[in-house]
PDB file of C-alpha atoms in Angstrom:
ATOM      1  CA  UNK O   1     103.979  87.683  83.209  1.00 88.00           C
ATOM      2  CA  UNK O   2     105.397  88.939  86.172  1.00 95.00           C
ATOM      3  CA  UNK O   3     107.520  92.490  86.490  1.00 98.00           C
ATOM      4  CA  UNK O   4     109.715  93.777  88.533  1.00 98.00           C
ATOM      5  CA  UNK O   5     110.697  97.396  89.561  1.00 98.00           C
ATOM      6  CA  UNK O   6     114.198  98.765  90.790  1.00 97.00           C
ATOM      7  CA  UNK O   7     114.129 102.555  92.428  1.00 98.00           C
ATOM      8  CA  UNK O   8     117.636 104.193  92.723  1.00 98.00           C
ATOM      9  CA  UNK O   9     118.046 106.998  95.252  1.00 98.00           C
ATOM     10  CA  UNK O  10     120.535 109.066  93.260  1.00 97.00           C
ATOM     11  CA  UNK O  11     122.343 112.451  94.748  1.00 98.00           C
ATOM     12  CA  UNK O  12     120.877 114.343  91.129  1.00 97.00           C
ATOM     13  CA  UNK O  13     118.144 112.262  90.007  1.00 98.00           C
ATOM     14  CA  UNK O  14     115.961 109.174  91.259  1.00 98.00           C
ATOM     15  CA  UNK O  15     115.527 106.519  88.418  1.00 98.00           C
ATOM     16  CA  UNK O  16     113.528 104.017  87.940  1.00 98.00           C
ATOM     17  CA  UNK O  17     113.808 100.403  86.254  1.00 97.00           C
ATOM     18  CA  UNK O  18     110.929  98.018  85.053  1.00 98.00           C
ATOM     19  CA  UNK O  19     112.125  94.538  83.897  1.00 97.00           C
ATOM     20  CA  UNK O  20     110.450  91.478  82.999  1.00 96.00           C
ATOM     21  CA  UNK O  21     111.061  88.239  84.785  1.00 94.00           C
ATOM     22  CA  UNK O  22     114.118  87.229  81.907  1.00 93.00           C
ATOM     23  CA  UNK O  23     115.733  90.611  83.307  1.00 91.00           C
ATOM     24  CA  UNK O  24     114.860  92.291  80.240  1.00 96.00           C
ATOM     25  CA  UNK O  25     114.585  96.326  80.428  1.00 97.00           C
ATOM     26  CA  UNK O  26     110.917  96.948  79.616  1.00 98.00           C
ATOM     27  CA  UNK O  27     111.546 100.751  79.909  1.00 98.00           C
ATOM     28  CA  UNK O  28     113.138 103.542  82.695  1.00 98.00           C
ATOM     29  CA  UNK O  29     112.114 107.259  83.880  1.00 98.00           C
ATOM     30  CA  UNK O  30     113.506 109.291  85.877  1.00 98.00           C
ATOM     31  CA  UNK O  31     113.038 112.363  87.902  1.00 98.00           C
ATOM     32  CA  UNK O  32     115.805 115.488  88.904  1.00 98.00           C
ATOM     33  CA  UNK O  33     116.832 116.364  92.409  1.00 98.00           C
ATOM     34  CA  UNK O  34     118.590 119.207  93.781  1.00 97.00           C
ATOM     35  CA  UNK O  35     121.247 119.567  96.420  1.00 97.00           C
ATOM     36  CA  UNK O  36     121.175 122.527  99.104  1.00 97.00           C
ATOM     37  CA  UNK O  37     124.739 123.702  99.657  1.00 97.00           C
ATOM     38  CA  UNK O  38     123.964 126.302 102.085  1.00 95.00           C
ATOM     39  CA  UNK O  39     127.778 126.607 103.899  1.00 96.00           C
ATOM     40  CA  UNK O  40     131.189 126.062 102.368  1.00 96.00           C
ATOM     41  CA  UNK O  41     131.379 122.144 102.544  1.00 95.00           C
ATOM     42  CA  UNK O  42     127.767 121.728 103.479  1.00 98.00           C
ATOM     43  CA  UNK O  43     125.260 119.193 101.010  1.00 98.00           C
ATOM     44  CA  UNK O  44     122.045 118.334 102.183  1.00 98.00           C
ATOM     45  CA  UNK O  45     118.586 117.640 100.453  1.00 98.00           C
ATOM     46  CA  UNK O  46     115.051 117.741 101.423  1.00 98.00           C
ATOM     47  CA  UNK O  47     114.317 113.813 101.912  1.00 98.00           C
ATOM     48  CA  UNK O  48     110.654 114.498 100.813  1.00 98.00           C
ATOM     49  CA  UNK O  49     111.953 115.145  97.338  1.00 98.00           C
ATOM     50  CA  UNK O  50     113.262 111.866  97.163  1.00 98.00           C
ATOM     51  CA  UNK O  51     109.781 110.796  97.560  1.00 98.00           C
ATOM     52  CA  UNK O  52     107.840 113.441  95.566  1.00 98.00           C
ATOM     53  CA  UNK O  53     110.716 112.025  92.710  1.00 98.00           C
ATOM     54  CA  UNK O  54     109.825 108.754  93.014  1.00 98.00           C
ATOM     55  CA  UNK O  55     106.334 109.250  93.014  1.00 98.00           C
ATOM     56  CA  UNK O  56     106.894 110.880  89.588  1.00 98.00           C
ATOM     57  CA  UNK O  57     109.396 108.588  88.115  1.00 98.00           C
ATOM     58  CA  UNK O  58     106.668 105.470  88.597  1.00 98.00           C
ATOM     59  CA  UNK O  59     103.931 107.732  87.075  1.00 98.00           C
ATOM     60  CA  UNK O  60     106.126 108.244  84.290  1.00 98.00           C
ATOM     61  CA  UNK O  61     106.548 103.953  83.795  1.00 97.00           C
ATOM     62  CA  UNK O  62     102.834 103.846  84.783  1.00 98.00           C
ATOM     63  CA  UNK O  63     101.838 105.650  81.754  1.00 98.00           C
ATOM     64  CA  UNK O  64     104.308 104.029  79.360  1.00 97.00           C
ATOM     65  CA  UNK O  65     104.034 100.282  80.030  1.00 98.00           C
ATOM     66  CA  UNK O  66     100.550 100.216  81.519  1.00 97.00           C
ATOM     67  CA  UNK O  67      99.757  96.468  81.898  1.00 97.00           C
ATOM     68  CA  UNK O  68     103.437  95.524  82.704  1.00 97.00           C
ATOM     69  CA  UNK O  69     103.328  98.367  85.751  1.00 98.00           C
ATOM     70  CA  UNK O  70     100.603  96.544  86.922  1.00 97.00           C
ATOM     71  CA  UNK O  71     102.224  93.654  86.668  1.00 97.00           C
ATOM     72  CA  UNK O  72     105.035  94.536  89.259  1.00 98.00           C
ATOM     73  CA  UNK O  73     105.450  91.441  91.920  1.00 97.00           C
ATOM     74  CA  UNK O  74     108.557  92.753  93.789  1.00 98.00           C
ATOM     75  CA  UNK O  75     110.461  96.231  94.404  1.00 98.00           C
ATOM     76  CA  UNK O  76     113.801  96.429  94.968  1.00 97.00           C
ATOM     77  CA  UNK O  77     115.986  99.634  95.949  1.00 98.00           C
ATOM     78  CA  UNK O  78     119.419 101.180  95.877  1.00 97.00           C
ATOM     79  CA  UNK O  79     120.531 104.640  96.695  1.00 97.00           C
ATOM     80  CA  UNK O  80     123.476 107.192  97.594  1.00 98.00           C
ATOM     81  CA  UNK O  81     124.938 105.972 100.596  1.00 98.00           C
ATOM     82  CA  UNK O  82     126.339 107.561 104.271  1.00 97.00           C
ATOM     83  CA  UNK O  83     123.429 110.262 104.020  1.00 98.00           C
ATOM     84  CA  UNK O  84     121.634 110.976 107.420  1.00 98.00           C
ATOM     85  CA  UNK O  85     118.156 111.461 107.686  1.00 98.00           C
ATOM     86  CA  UNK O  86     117.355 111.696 110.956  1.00 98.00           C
ATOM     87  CA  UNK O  87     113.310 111.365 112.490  1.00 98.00           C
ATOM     88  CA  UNK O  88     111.756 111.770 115.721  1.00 98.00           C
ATOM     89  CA  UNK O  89     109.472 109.638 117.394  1.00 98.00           C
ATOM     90  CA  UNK O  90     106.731 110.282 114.894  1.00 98.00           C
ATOM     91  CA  UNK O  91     108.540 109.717 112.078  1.00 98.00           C
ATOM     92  CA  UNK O  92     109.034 113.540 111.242  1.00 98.00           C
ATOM     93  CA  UNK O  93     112.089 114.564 109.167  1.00 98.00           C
ATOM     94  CA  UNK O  94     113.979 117.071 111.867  1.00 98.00           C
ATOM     95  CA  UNK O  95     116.187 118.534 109.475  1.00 98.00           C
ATOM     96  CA  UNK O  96     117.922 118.294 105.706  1.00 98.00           C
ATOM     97  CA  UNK O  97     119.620 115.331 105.471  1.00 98.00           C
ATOM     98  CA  UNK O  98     123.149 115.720 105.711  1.00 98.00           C
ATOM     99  CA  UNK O  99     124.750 113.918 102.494  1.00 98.00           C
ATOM    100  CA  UNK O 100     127.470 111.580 101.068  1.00 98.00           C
ATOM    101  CA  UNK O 101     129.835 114.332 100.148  1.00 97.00           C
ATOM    102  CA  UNK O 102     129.251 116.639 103.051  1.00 98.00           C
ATOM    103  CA  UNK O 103     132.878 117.324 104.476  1.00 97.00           C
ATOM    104  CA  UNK O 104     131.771 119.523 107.435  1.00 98.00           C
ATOM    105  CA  UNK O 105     132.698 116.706 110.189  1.00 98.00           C
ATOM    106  CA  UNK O 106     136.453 115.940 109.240  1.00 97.00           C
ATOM    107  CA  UNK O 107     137.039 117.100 113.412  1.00 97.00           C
ATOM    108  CA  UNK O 108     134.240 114.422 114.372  1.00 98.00           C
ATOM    109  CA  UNK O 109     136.576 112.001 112.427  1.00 98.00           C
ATOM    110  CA  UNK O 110     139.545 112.786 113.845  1.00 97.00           C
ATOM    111  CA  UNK O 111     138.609 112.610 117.507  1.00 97.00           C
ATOM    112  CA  UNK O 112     136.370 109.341 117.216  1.00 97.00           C
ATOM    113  CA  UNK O 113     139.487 107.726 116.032  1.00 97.00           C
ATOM    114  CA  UNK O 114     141.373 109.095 119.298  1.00 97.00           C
ATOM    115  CA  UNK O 115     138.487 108.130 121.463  1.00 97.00           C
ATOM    116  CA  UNK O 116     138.435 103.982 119.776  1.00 97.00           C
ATOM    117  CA  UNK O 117     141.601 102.924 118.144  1.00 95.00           C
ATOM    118  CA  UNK O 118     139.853  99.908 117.193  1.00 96.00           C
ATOM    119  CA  UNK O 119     137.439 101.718 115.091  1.00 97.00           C
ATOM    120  CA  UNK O 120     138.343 100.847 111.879  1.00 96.00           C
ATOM    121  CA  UNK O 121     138.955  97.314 112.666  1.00 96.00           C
ATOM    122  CA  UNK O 122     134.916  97.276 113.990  1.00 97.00           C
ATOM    123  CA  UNK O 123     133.848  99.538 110.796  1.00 97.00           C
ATOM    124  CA  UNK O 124     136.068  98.156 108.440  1.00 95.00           C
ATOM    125  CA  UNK O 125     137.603 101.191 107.146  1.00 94.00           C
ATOM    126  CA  UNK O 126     139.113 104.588 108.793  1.00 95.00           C
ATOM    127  CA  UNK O 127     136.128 106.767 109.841  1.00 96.00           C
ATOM    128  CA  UNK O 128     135.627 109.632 106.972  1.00 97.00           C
ATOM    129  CA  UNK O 129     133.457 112.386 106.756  1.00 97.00           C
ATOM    130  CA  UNK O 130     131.473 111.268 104.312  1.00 96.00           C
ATOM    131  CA  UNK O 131     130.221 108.327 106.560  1.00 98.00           C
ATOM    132  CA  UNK O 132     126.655 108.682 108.821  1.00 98.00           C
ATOM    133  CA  UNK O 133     128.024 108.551 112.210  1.00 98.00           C
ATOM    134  CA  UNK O 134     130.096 111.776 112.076  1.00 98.00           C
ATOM    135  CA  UNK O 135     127.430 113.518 110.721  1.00 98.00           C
ATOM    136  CA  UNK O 136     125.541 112.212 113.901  1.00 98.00           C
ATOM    137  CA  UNK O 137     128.352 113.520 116.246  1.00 98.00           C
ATOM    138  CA  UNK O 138     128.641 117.245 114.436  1.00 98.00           C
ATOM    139  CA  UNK O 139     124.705 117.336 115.001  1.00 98.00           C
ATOM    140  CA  UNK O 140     125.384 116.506 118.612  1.00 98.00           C
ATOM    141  CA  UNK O 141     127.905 119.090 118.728  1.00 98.00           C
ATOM    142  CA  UNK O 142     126.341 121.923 116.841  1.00 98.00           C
ATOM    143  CA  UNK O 143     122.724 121.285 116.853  1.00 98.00           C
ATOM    144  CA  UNK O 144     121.697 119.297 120.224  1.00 98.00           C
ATOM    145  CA  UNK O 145     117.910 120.604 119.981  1.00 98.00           C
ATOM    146  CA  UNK O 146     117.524 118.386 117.040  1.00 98.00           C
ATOM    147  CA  UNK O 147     119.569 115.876 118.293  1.00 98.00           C
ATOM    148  CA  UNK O 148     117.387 115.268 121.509  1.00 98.00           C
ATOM    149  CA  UNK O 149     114.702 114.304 119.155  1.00 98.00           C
ATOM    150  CA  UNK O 150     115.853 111.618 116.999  1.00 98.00           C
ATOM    151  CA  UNK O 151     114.548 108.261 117.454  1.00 98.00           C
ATOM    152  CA  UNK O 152     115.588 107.086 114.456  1.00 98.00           C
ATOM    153  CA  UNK O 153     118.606 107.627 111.910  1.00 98.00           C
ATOM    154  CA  UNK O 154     117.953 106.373 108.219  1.00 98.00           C
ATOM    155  CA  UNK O 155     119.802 105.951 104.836  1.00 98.00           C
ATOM    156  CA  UNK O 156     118.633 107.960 101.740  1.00 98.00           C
ATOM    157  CA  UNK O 157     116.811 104.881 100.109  1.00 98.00           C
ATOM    158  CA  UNK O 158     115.722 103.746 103.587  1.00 98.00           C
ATOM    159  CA  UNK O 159     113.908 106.762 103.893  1.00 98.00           C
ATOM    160  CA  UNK O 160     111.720 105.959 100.573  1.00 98.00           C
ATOM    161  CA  UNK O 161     111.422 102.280 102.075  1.00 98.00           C
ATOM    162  CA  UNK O 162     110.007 104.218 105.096  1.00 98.00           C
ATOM    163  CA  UNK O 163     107.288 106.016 102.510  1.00 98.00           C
ATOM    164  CA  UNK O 164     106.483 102.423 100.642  1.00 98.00           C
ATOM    165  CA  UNK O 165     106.244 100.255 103.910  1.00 98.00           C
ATOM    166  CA  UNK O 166     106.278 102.566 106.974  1.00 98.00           C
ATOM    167  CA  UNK O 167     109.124 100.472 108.576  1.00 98.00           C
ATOM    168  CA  UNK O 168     112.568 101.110 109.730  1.00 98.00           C
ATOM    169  CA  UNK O 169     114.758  98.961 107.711  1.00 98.00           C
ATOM    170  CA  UNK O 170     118.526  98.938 106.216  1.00 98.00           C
ATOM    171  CA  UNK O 171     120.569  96.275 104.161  1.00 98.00           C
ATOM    172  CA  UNK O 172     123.824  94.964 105.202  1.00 97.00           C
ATOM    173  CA  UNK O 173     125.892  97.053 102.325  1.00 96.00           C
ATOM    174  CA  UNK O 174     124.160 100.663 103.110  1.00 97.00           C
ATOM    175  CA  UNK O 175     124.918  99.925 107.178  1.00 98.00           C
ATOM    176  CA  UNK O 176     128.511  98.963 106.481  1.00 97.00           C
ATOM    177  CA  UNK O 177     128.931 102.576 105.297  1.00 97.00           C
ATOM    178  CA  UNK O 178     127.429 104.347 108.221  1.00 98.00           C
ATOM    179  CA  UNK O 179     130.178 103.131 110.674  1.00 98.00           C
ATOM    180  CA  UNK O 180     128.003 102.369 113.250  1.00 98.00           C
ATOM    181  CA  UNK O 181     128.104  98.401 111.708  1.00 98.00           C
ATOM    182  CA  UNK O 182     130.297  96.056 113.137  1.00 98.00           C
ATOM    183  CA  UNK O 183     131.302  94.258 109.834  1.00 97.00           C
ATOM    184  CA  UNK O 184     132.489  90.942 111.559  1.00 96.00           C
ATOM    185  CA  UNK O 185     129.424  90.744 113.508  1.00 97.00           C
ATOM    186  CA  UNK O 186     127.051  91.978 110.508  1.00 97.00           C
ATOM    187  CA  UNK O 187     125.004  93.976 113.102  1.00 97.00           C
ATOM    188  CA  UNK O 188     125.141  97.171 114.977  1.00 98.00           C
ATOM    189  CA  UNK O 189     128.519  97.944 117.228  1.00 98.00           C
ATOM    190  CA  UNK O 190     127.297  99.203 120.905  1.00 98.00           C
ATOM    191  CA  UNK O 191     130.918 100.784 120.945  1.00 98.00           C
ATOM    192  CA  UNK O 192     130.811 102.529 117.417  1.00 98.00           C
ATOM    193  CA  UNK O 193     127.612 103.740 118.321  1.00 98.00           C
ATOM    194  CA  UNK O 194     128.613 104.825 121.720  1.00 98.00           C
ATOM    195  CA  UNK O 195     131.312 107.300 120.005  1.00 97.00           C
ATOM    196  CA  UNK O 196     127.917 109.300 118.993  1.00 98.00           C
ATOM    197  CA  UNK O 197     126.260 109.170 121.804  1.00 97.00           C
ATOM    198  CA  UNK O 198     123.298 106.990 119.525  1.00 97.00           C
ATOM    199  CA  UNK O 199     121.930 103.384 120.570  1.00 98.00           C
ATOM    200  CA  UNK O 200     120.425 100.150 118.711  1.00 98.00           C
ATOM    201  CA  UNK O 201     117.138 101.366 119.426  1.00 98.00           C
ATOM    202  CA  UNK O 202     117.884 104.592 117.093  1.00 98.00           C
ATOM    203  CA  UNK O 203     118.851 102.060 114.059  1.00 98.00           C
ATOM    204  CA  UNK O 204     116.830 100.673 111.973  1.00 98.00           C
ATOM    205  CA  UNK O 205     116.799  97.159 111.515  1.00 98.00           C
ATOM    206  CA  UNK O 206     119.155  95.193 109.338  1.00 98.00           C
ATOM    207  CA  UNK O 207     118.559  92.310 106.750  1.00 98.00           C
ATOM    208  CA  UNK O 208     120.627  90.938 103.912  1.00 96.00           C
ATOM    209  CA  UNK O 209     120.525  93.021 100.465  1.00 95.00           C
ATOM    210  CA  UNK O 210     118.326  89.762  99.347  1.00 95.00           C
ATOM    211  CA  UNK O 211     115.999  88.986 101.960  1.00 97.00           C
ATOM    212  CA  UNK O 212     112.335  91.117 102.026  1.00 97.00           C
ATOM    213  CA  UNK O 213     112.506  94.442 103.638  1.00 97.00           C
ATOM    214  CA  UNK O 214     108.917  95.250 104.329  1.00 97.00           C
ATOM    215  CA  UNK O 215     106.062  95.472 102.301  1.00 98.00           C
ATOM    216  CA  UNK O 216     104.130  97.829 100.404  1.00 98.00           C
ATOM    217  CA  UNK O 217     101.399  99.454 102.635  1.00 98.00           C
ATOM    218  CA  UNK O 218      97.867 100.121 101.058  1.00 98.00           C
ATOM    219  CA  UNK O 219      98.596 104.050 101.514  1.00 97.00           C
ATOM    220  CA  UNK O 220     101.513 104.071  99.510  1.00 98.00           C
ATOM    221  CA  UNK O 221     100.100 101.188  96.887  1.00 98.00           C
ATOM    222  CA  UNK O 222      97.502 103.442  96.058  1.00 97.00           C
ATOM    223  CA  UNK O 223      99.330 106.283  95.690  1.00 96.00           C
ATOM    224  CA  UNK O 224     101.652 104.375  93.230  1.00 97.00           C
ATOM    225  CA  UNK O 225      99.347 102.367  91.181  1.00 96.00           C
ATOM    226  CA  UNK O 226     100.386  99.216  92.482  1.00 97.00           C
ATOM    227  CA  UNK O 227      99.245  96.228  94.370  1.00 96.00           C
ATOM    228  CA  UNK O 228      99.490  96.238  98.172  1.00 97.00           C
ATOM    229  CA  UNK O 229     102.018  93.980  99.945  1.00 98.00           C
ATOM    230  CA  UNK O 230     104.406  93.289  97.178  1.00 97.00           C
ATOM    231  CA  UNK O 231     107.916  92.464  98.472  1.00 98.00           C
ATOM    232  CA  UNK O 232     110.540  95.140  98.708  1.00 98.00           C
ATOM    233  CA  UNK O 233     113.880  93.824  99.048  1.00 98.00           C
ATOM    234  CA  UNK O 234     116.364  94.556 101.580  1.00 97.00           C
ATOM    235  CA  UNK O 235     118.556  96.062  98.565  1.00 97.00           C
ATOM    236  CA  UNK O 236     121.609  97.482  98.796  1.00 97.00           C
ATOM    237  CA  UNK O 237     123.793 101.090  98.538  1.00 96.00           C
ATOM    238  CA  UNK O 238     124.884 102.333  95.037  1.00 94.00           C
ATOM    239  CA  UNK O 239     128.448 101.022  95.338  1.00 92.00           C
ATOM    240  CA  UNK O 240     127.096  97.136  96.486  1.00 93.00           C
ATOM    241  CA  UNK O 241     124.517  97.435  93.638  1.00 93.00           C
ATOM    242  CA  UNK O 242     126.337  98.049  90.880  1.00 92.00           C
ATOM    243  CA  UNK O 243     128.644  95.333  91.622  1.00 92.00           C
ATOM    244  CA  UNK O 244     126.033  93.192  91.420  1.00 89.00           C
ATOM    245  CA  UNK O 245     124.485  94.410  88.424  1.00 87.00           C
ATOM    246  CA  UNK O 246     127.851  94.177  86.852  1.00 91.00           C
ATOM    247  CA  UNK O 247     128.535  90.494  87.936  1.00 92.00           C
ATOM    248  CA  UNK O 248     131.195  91.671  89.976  1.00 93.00           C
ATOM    249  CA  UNK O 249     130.587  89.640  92.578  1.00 89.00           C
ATOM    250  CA  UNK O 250     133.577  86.975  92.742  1.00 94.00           C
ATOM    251  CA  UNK O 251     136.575  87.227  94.961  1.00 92.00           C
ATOM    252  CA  UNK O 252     139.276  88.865  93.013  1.00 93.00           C
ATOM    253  CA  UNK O 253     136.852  91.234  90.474  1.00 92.00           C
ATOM    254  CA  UNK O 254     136.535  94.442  90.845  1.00 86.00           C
ATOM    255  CA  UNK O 255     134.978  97.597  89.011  1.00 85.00           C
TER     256      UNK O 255
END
């Protein structure tokens, strides 16, 4: 019987889900995170530790439910959204990613909104701290070694996508929230982007929550205890996932 296995990317803990192919829980584990506050307003973690905690939470299901672990056909993930990791050309992490409810670009906000009116028409909402692409223009601002070097800018569960398939890939509900994403268009905004100083190139690509994301490499496969090349699905942020999980999903529900 095939299983399945869901990996949430939370801000305090990264959980994970094994259910059979009737969406019945077989069992869940989970694994604690810690958040670096290191100026007034400031939240960033160490995106390794999403990995090491995921590595730990699947070892966990791994030794509880043996033959159904081995069983798993497909991954899917969620995880906090707006966080910026951001890589270089090698894929290095250049710095803590900044997180969700980091507050330290609320000036970035202000004057992208001067510079394009039409921003929140493109984004779909007003630009807010919390969202990726102020984050993006603070580093610019306040740390332009680091941003010289990034070739890529992820989300939080996109990073751990990175560690299970080595590809750059996003889902249409975790890009909405960076407000880079033109939401019309479903793809990435050359003029929301062009308020950071960032280009396509430095995005990953973007599929629907549903569609495969990449697949898992033989490095990581072995690593995890699992067979290579399963699936892992586009996904979606924690917000667009819970929806779903809650059958919210109709025009008029909400949660």
């Amino acid at each position: 019987m095939p299983t399945f296995l869901g990996i949430d990317i939370g801000t305090s803990e990264v959980k994970a889900l094994l259910l059979d192919d009737q969406h019945h829980v077989i069992g869940t584990a989970g694994s604690t995170l810690e958040v670096s506050r290191p100026h007034p307003g400031h939240s960033e973690q160490d995106p390794a530790s999403w990995w090491s905690a995921t590595g730990i939470a699947l070892k966990a299901l791994q030794q509880q439910h043996p033959a159904q672990y081995a069983a798993v056909k497909a991954i899917g993930l969620s995880g906090q959204m707006h966080g910026a990791v951001l890589l270089d050309a090698a894929d290095r992490v250049l710095r803590p990613a900044i997180l969700w409810n980091d507050t330290r670009s609320a000036r970035e906000c202000e004057e992208m909104m001067a510079a394009l009116p039409a921003a929140a028409q493109l984004a779909g909402s007003l630009i807010m701290p919390g969202f990726t692409a102020p984050k993006l223009r603070w580093v610019a601002k306040h740390e332009p070694a680091v941003f010289a070097q990034v070739a890529k800018v992820l989300l939080p569960k996109d990073y751990v996508r990175l560690m299970l398939t080595g590809e750059h890939i996003s889902d249409m509900s975790d890009a909405s929230g960076t407000a880079w994403l033109d939401v019309a268009q479903r793809a990435w905004s050359p003029e929301l982007l062009a308020l950071t100083g960032m280009t396509e190139k430095q995005m990953p690509r973007v599929v629907e929550g549903s569609a495969p994301g990449g697949a898992l490499s033989a490095t990581a496969a072995s690593a995890l205890g699992l067979q290579s090349g399963i699936v892992v699905a586009g996904g979606a942020g924690d917000n667009a996932s819970s929806a779903i999980g809650m059958g919210a999903v109709n025009a008029g529900e909400g949660f």
